[in-house]
DNA sequence: GTCTATAACCGGATAGAC
DNA sequence: GTCTATCCGGTTATAGAC
């Protein structure tokens, strides 16, 4: 990934903000230039066209996000422990960068293949066996730590429940007036809800002695606020 | 909601296709006119501006989608049965209209309040108690059919896992080459995976006699393909 | 490298014939 | 109501001074 000088960096940073919110079509080079504290001419001097700037920004943003996520996947042997780590880290990352998944979902479809091939480039993993997530799930199944689930379905669900509140934030906060998705409280509750869902489901289990303790553990918090 | 004559309907239908894919900024009135089999002048004759056309289209699309979803919420007394119905219907609706959630998520943020107020208008439910989803979850908790979960967290997760594969389809199918999100098989597997997740979680339960039968029931399908 | 001024272009909107 | 031709504003991109 190309090193950038100071001015280029300012432009790319400003462009990232604008592109992530407005997309390539809604973004104005004037807005980017203003935000970067330079003028349009300089933007073109460095990046030639808006589209080339977009490609560079998009690639850096997506690659950076993916590195963060992949770099945070631990190799815990215990699946429950691993899941706790993953959810905790993933929520932290996505709550800090809520615009990135939304941007990708939009531009991959709207941009007629421009983003698509960037994503493809970055995910040079045609062999899904290479994906650490799959490895971890498969190992947990082999070790009988979890029941034999479809890893694809599991991973889709896991990512979905982590990303959803932040991608849908504007809608959620409109539907539920006093919800603050970015608050420490909500994120903590979210983390707990996700872990409980994946580890125990919704049912009240009738499994003997530990049941009451478990039910106690699963009940508490939300009733308080 | 205003009745439309034939020509207006053609324009609105065409506009919906284009707006849903490209957004208001990426959409070209020329594209819409071509798709509708008319010319730009006629589009302006009926709808005055691109923005007014967008507002009308967005409201109709979103209102229609919401009616579909809300109209499909049954009032089963048994929570498990209700969940089965909801997931089945919701997957059918969203797989048939995959662009709508993506469009909403994008435009609510990008459009500086234009869509936001449409959504607000449609969801004239400041009192969340009125939301049938909340009623159903709360009743299931009272009846001890499920453990006492946070309804907000549950609903976010439920919607998320249903919507995710279709919103993320382009990315998913790039990451997992031979995945066909719109295939009957995938949707059926998805439905099963969601229900199993919510009803049982991932753990291998050690709950006595019915356990083996349950494990059998939960294991099967995905290993086959 | 950075700026101001301007060109070139694109796309939404309108005029006016039919 | 529907069309063709045209306008005009906004936005990207370039020229050229410094």
mmCIF file of C-alpha atoms in Angstrom, chain B:
data_model
loop_
_atom_site.group_PDB
_atom_site.id
_atom_site.type_symbol
_atom_site.label_atom_id
_atom_site.label_comp_id
_atom_site.label_asym_id
_atom_site.label_seq_id
_atom_site.Cartn_x
_atom_site.Cartn_y
_atom_site.Cartn_z
ATOM 1 C CA UNK B 1 -51.408 7.088 -0.649
ATOM 2 C CA UNK B 2 -52.100 8.823 -3.959
ATOM 3 C CA UNK B 3 -53.537 6.764 -6.805
ATOM 4 C CA UNK B 4 -51.411 6.799 -9.940
ATOM 5 C CA UNK B 5 -52.409 6.623 -13.577
ATOM 6 C CA UNK B 6 -50.751 4.251 -16.008
ATOM 7 C CA UNK B 7 -47.906 6.507 -17.036
ATOM 8 C CA UNK B 8 -47.188 7.630 -13.513
ATOM 9 C CA UNK B 9 -47.120 4.031 -12.423
ATOM 10 C CA UNK B 10 -44.616 3.108 -15.133
ATOM 11 C CA UNK B 11 -42.385 5.972 -14.061
ATOM 12 C CA UNK B 12 -42.629 5.149 -10.377
ATOM 13 C CA UNK B 13 -41.881 1.484 -11.021
ATOM 14 C CA UNK B 14 -38.856 2.334 -13.111
ATOM 15 C CA UNK B 15 -37.699 4.914 -10.608
ATOM 16 C CA UNK B 16 -37.989 2.423 -7.772
ATOM 17 C CA UNK B 17 -35.670 0.010 -9.559
ATOM 18 C CA UNK B 18 -33.087 2.678 -10.237
ATOM 19 C CA UNK B 19 -33.280 4.474 -6.887
ATOM 20 C CA UNK B 20 -33.090 1.238 -4.913
ATOM 21 C CA UNK B 21 -29.922 0.216 -6.663
ATOM 22 C CA UNK B 22 -28.155 3.541 -7.154
ATOM 23 C CA UNK B 23 -29.623 5.857 -4.559
ATOM 24 C CA UNK B 24 -30.854 9.339 -5.287
ATOM 25 C CA UNK B 25 -27.390 10.657 -6.127
ATOM 26 C CA UNK B 26 -26.401 7.811 -8.404
ATOM 27 C CA UNK B 27 -29.727 7.648 -10.200
ATOM 28 C CA UNK B 28 -30.079 9.371 -13.581
ATOM 29 C CA UNK B 29 -33.451 10.650 -14.702
ATOM 30 C CA UNK B 30 -32.462 9.534 -18.190
ATOM 31 C CA UNK B 31 -32.056 5.964 -16.951
ATOM 32 C CA UNK B 32 -35.427 6.077 -15.260
ATOM 33 C CA UNK B 33 -37.108 7.512 -18.326
ATOM 34 C CA UNK B 34 -35.545 4.899 -20.596
ATOM 35 C CA UNK B 35 -36.595 2.091 -18.275
ATOM 36 C CA UNK B 36 -40.126 3.471 -18.117
ATOM 37 C CA UNK B 37 -40.258 3.820 -21.888
ATOM 38 C CA UNK B 38 -40.868 7.554 -21.798
ATOM 39 C CA UNK B 39 -38.673 10.665 -21.885
ATOM 40 C CA UNK B 40 -37.282 12.967 -19.276
ATOM 41 C CA UNK B 41 -39.702 15.765 -20.058
ATOM 42 C CA UNK B 42 -42.657 13.573 -19.189
ATOM 43 C CA UNK B 43 -41.046 12.594 -15.953
ATOM 44 C CA UNK B 44 -40.801 16.251 -15.031
ATOM 45 C CA UNK B 45 -44.310 16.910 -16.260
ATOM 46 C CA UNK B 46 -45.666 14.428 -13.739
ATOM 47 C CA UNK B 47 -43.265 14.744 -10.837
ATOM 48 C CA UNK B 48 -41.722 18.187 -11.256
ATOM 49 C CA UNK B 49 -38.272 17.290 -9.892
ATOM 50 C CA UNK B 50 -36.101 14.257 -9.312
ATOM 51 C CA UNK B 51 -36.276 14.870 -5.581
ATOM 52 C CA UNK B 52 -40.066 14.912 -5.492
ATOM 53 C CA UNK B 53 -40.122 11.703 -7.509
ATOM 54 C CA UNK B 54 -37.661 10.202 -5.073
ATOM 55 C CA UNK B 55 -39.774 11.121 -2.066
ATOM 56 C CA UNK B 56 -42.869 9.556 -3.576
ATOM 57 C CA UNK B 57 -41.027 6.404 -4.596
ATOM 58 C CA UNK B 58 -39.253 6.040 -1.267
ATOM 59 C CA UNK B 59 -42.411 6.448 0.726
ATOM 60 C CA UNK B 60 -44.318 3.921 -1.351
ATOM 61 C CA UNK B 61 -41.503 1.391 -1.284
ATOM 62 C CA UNK B 62 -40.900 1.632 2.443
ATOM 63 C CA UNK B 63 -44.549 1.776 3.413
ATOM 64 C CA UNK B 64 -45.297 -1.226 1.226
ATOM 65 C CA UNK B 65 -42.431 -3.197 2.721
ATOM 66 C CA UNK B 66 -43.460 -2.378 6.259
ATOM 67 C CA UNK B 67 -47.047 -3.332 5.617
ATOM 68 C CA UNK B 68 -45.876 -6.648 4.275
ATOM 69 C CA UNK B 69 -43.793 -7.326 7.341
ATOM 70 C CA UNK B 70 -46.290 -6.087 9.905
ATOM 71 C CA UNK B 71 -49.152 -7.760 8.110
ATOM 72 C CA UNK B 72 -47.361 -11.053 8.391
ATOM 73 C CA UNK B 73 -46.921 -10.996 12.141
ATOM 74 C CA UNK B 74 -49.207 -13.664 13.426
ATOM 75 C CA UNK B 75 -50.639 -13.813 16.901
ATOM 76 C CA UNK B 76 -49.783 -17.397 17.743
ATOM 77 C CA UNK B 77 -49.970 -18.103 21.409
ATOM 78 C CA UNK B 78 -47.051 -20.498 21.267
ATOM 79 C CA UNK B 79 -43.805 -18.590 20.966
ATOM 80 C CA UNK B 80 -41.899 -21.312 19.153
ATOM 81 C CA UNK B 81 -44.660 -21.581 16.600
ATOM 82 C CA UNK B 82 -44.784 -17.824 16.265
ATOM 83 C CA UNK B 83 -41.040 -17.620 15.733
ATOM 84 C CA UNK B 84 -41.208 -20.265 13.018
ATOM 85 C CA UNK B 85 -43.910 -18.340 11.194
ATOM 86 C CA UNK B 86 -42.161 -15.023 11.559
ATOM 87 C CA UNK B 87 -38.791 -16.230 10.306
ATOM 88 C CA UNK B 88 -40.346 -18.101 7.417
ATOM 89 C CA UNK B 89 -42.419 -15.138 6.289
ATOM 90 C CA UNK B 90 -39.710 -12.588 6.891
ATOM 91 C CA UNK B 91 -37.144 -14.528 4.889
ATOM 92 C CA UNK B 92 -39.627 -14.821 2.059
ATOM 93 C CA UNK B 93 -40.326 -11.098 2.072
ATOM 94 C CA UNK B 94 -36.740 -9.919 2.322
ATOM 95 C CA UNK B 95 -35.400 -12.441 -0.176
ATOM 96 C CA UNK B 96 -37.984 -11.113 -2.593
ATOM 97 C CA UNK B 97 -37.025 -7.491 -1.855
ATOM 98 C CA UNK B 98 -33.354 -7.588 -0.966
ATOM 99 C CA UNK B 99 -32.662 -4.018 -2.014
ATOM 100 C CA UNK B 100 -35.073 -2.325 0.364
ATOM 101 C CA UNK B 101 -33.247 -2.697 3.669
ATOM 102 C CA UNK B 102 -29.948 -1.820 2.043
ATOM 103 C CA UNK B 103 -31.531 1.261 0.485
ATOM 104 C CA UNK B 104 -33.004 2.399 3.788
ATOM 105 C CA UNK B 105 -29.785 1.902 5.696
ATOM 106 C CA UNK B 106 -27.950 3.954 3.132
ATOM 107 C CA UNK B 107 -30.306 6.799 2.453
ATOM 108 C CA UNK B 108 -31.303 7.435 6.046
ATOM 109 C CA UNK B 109 -27.728 8.485 6.708
ATOM 110 C CA UNK B 110 -26.672 9.840 3.319
ATOM 111 C CA UNK B 111 -29.820 11.747 2.518
ATOM 112 C CA UNK B 112 -29.639 14.283 5.285
ATOM 113 C CA UNK B 113 -33.030 13.654 6.760
ATOM 114 C CA UNK B 114 -35.058 13.214 3.610
ATOM 115 C CA UNK B 115 -35.670 9.503 4.165
ATOM 116 C CA UNK B 116 -35.406 9.886 7.901
ATOM 117 C CA UNK B 117 -38.623 11.809 8.126
ATOM 118 C CA UNK B 118 -40.397 9.398 5.805
ATOM 119 C CA UNK B 119 -39.457 6.562 8.124
ATOM 120 C CA UNK B 120 -40.512 8.628 11.105
ATOM 121 C CA UNK B 121 -43.844 9.359 9.472
ATOM 122 C CA UNK B 122 -44.492 5.736 8.723
ATOM 123 C CA UNK B 123 -43.475 4.540 12.150
ATOM 124 C CA UNK B 124 -45.873 6.678 14.079
ATOM 125 C CA UNK B 125 -45.228 4.505 17.070
ATOM 126 C CA UNK B 126 -43.454 6.532 19.684
ATOM 127 C CA UNK B 127 -44.926 4.235 22.263
ATOM 128 C CA UNK B 128 -42.956 1.085 21.654
ATOM 129 C CA UNK B 129 -45.554 -0.861 23.603
ATOM 130 C CA UNK B 130 -47.686 -0.621 20.515
ATOM 131 C CA UNK B 131 -45.192 -2.620 18.510
ATOM 132 C CA UNK B 132 -46.602 -6.119 18.140
ATOM 133 C CA UNK B 133 -43.132 -7.633 18.236
ATOM 134 C CA UNK B 134 -42.598 -6.293 21.730
ATOM 135 C CA UNK B 135 -45.977 -7.524 22.865
ATOM 136 C CA UNK B 136 -45.238 -11.016 21.652
ATOM 137 C CA UNK B 137 -41.822 -11.200 23.254
ATOM 138 C CA UNK B 138 -43.057 -9.829 26.530
ATOM 139 C CA UNK B 139 -45.934 -12.274 26.618
ATOM 140 C CA UNK B 140 -43.598 -15.175 25.902
ATOM 141 C CA UNK B 141 -41.460 -14.100 28.833
ATOM 142 C CA UNK B 142 -44.445 -13.770 31.147
ATOM 143 C CA UNK B 143 -45.671 -17.198 30.106
ATOM 144 C CA UNK B 144 -42.186 -18.507 30.778
ATOM 145 C CA UNK B 145 -41.908 -19.849 27.259
ATOM 146 C CA UNK B 146 -38.519 -18.164 27.013
ATOM 147 C CA UNK B 147 -36.122 -16.833 29.565
ATOM 148 C CA UNK B 148 -36.333 -13.124 30.479
ATOM 149 C CA UNK B 149 -34.432 -11.503 27.672
ATOM 150 C CA UNK B 150 -34.202 -7.870 26.653
ATOM 151 C CA UNK B 151 -36.836 -7.524 23.910
ATOM 152 C CA UNK B 152 -34.881 -4.770 22.155
ATOM 153 C CA UNK B 153 -31.773 -6.909 21.902
ATOM 154 C CA UNK B 154 -33.782 -9.879 20.764
ATOM 155 C CA UNK B 155 -35.593 -8.008 18.027
ATOM 156 C CA UNK B 156 -32.406 -6.439 16.726
ATOM 157 C CA UNK B 157 -30.817 -9.876 16.536
ATOM 158 C CA UNK B 158 -33.831 -11.494 14.936
ATOM 159 C CA UNK B 159 -34.128 -8.912 12.190
ATOM 160 C CA UNK B 160 -30.373 -8.891 11.712
ATOM 161 C CA UNK B 161 -29.975 -12.597 11.069
ATOM 162 C CA UNK B 162 -32.917 -12.600 8.679
ATOM 163 C CA UNK B 163 -31.837 -9.592 6.674
ATOM 164 C CA UNK B 164 -28.082 -10.114 6.672
ATOM 165 C CA UNK B 165 -27.601 -12.703 3.935
ATOM 166 C CA UNK B 166 -29.628 -10.735 1.423
ATOM 167 C CA UNK B 167 -28.193 -7.332 2.207
ATOM 168 C CA UNK B 168 -24.684 -8.746 2.171
ATOM 169 C CA UNK B 169 -25.249 -11.022 -0.777
ATOM 170 C CA UNK B 170 -22.728 -9.493 -3.184
ATOM 171 C CA UNK B 171 -19.993 -9.685 -0.596
ATOM 172 C CA UNK B 172 -20.947 -13.134 0.645
ATOM 173 C CA UNK B 173 -21.025 -14.600 -2.811
ATOM 174 C CA UNK B 174 -17.633 -13.106 -3.526
ATOM 175 C CA UNK B 175 -16.156 -14.476 -0.326
ATOM 176 C CA UNK B 176 -17.792 -17.876 -0.652
ATOM 177 C CA UNK B 177 -17.673 -18.655 -4.359
ATOM 178 C CA UNK B 178 -20.315 -21.349 -4.660
ATOM 179 C CA UNK B 179 -22.861 -19.801 -2.338
ATOM 180 C CA UNK B 180 -26.170 -18.872 -3.959
ATOM 181 C CA UNK B 181 -28.055 -16.773 -1.479
ATOM 182 C CA UNK B 182 -31.246 -16.710 -3.503
ATOM 183 C CA UNK B 183 -31.430 -20.457 -3.967
ATOM 184 C CA UNK B 184 -34.246 -22.406 -2.354
ATOM 185 C CA UNK B 185 -31.656 -24.534 -0.580
ATOM 186 C CA UNK B 186 -29.833 -21.674 1.028
ATOM 187 C CA UNK B 187 -33.005 -19.999 2.210
ATOM 188 C CA UNK B 188 -34.285 -23.234 3.703
ATOM 189 C CA UNK B 189 -30.982 -23.805 5.458
ATOM 190 C CA UNK B 190 -30.983 -20.258 6.663
ATOM 191 C CA UNK B 191 -34.422 -20.670 8.153
ATOM 192 C CA UNK B 192 -33.388 -23.782 10.013
ATOM 193 C CA UNK B 193 -30.151 -22.240 11.232
ATOM 194 C CA UNK B 194 -31.944 -19.183 12.604
ATOM 195 C CA UNK B 195 -34.579 -21.205 14.419
ATOM 196 C CA UNK B 196 -32.013 -23.568 15.877
ATOM 197 C CA UNK B 197 -29.898 -20.659 17.022
ATOM 198 C CA UNK B 198 -32.701 -18.885 18.789
ATOM 199 C CA UNK B 199 -34.343 -21.941 20.232
ATOM 200 C CA UNK B 200 -31.288 -23.875 21.311
ATOM 201 C CA UNK B 201 -28.099 -21.846 20.957
ATOM 202 C CA UNK B 202 -24.919 -23.578 19.982
ATOM 203 C CA UNK B 203 -24.133 -25.668 23.015
ATOM 204 C CA UNK B 204 -24.456 -29.370 23.162
ATOM 205 C CA UNK B 205 -26.954 -29.656 25.960
ATOM 206 C CA UNK B 206 -26.759 -32.412 28.528
ATOM 207 C CA UNK B 207 -30.332 -32.536 29.588
ATOM 208 C CA UNK B 208 -31.281 -36.147 29.821
ATOM 209 C CA UNK B 209 -33.378 -38.360 27.639
ATOM 210 C CA UNK B 210 -34.596 -36.046 24.908
ATOM 211 C CA UNK B 211 -31.087 -34.826 24.359
ATOM 212 C CA UNK B 212 -30.047 -37.401 21.807
ATOM 213 C CA UNK B 213 -33.147 -36.887 19.756
ATOM 214 C CA UNK B 214 -32.606 -33.159 19.871
ATOM 215 C CA UNK B 215 -28.995 -33.423 18.914
ATOM 216 C CA UNK B 216 -29.972 -35.654 16.042
ATOM 217 C CA UNK B 217 -32.570 -33.126 14.946
ATOM 218 C CA UNK B 218 -30.095 -30.289 15.049
ATOM 219 C CA UNK B 219 -27.216 -32.018 13.358
ATOM 220 C CA UNK B 220 -28.221 -33.247 9.988
ATOM 221 C CA UNK B 221 -28.548 -31.221 6.944
ATOM 222 C CA UNK B 222 -25.591 -28.999 6.338
ATOM 223 C CA UNK B 223 -23.064 -31.803 6.356
ATOM 224 C CA UNK B 224 -24.654 -33.151 3.210
ATOM 225 C CA UNK B 225 -23.866 -30.361 0.794
#
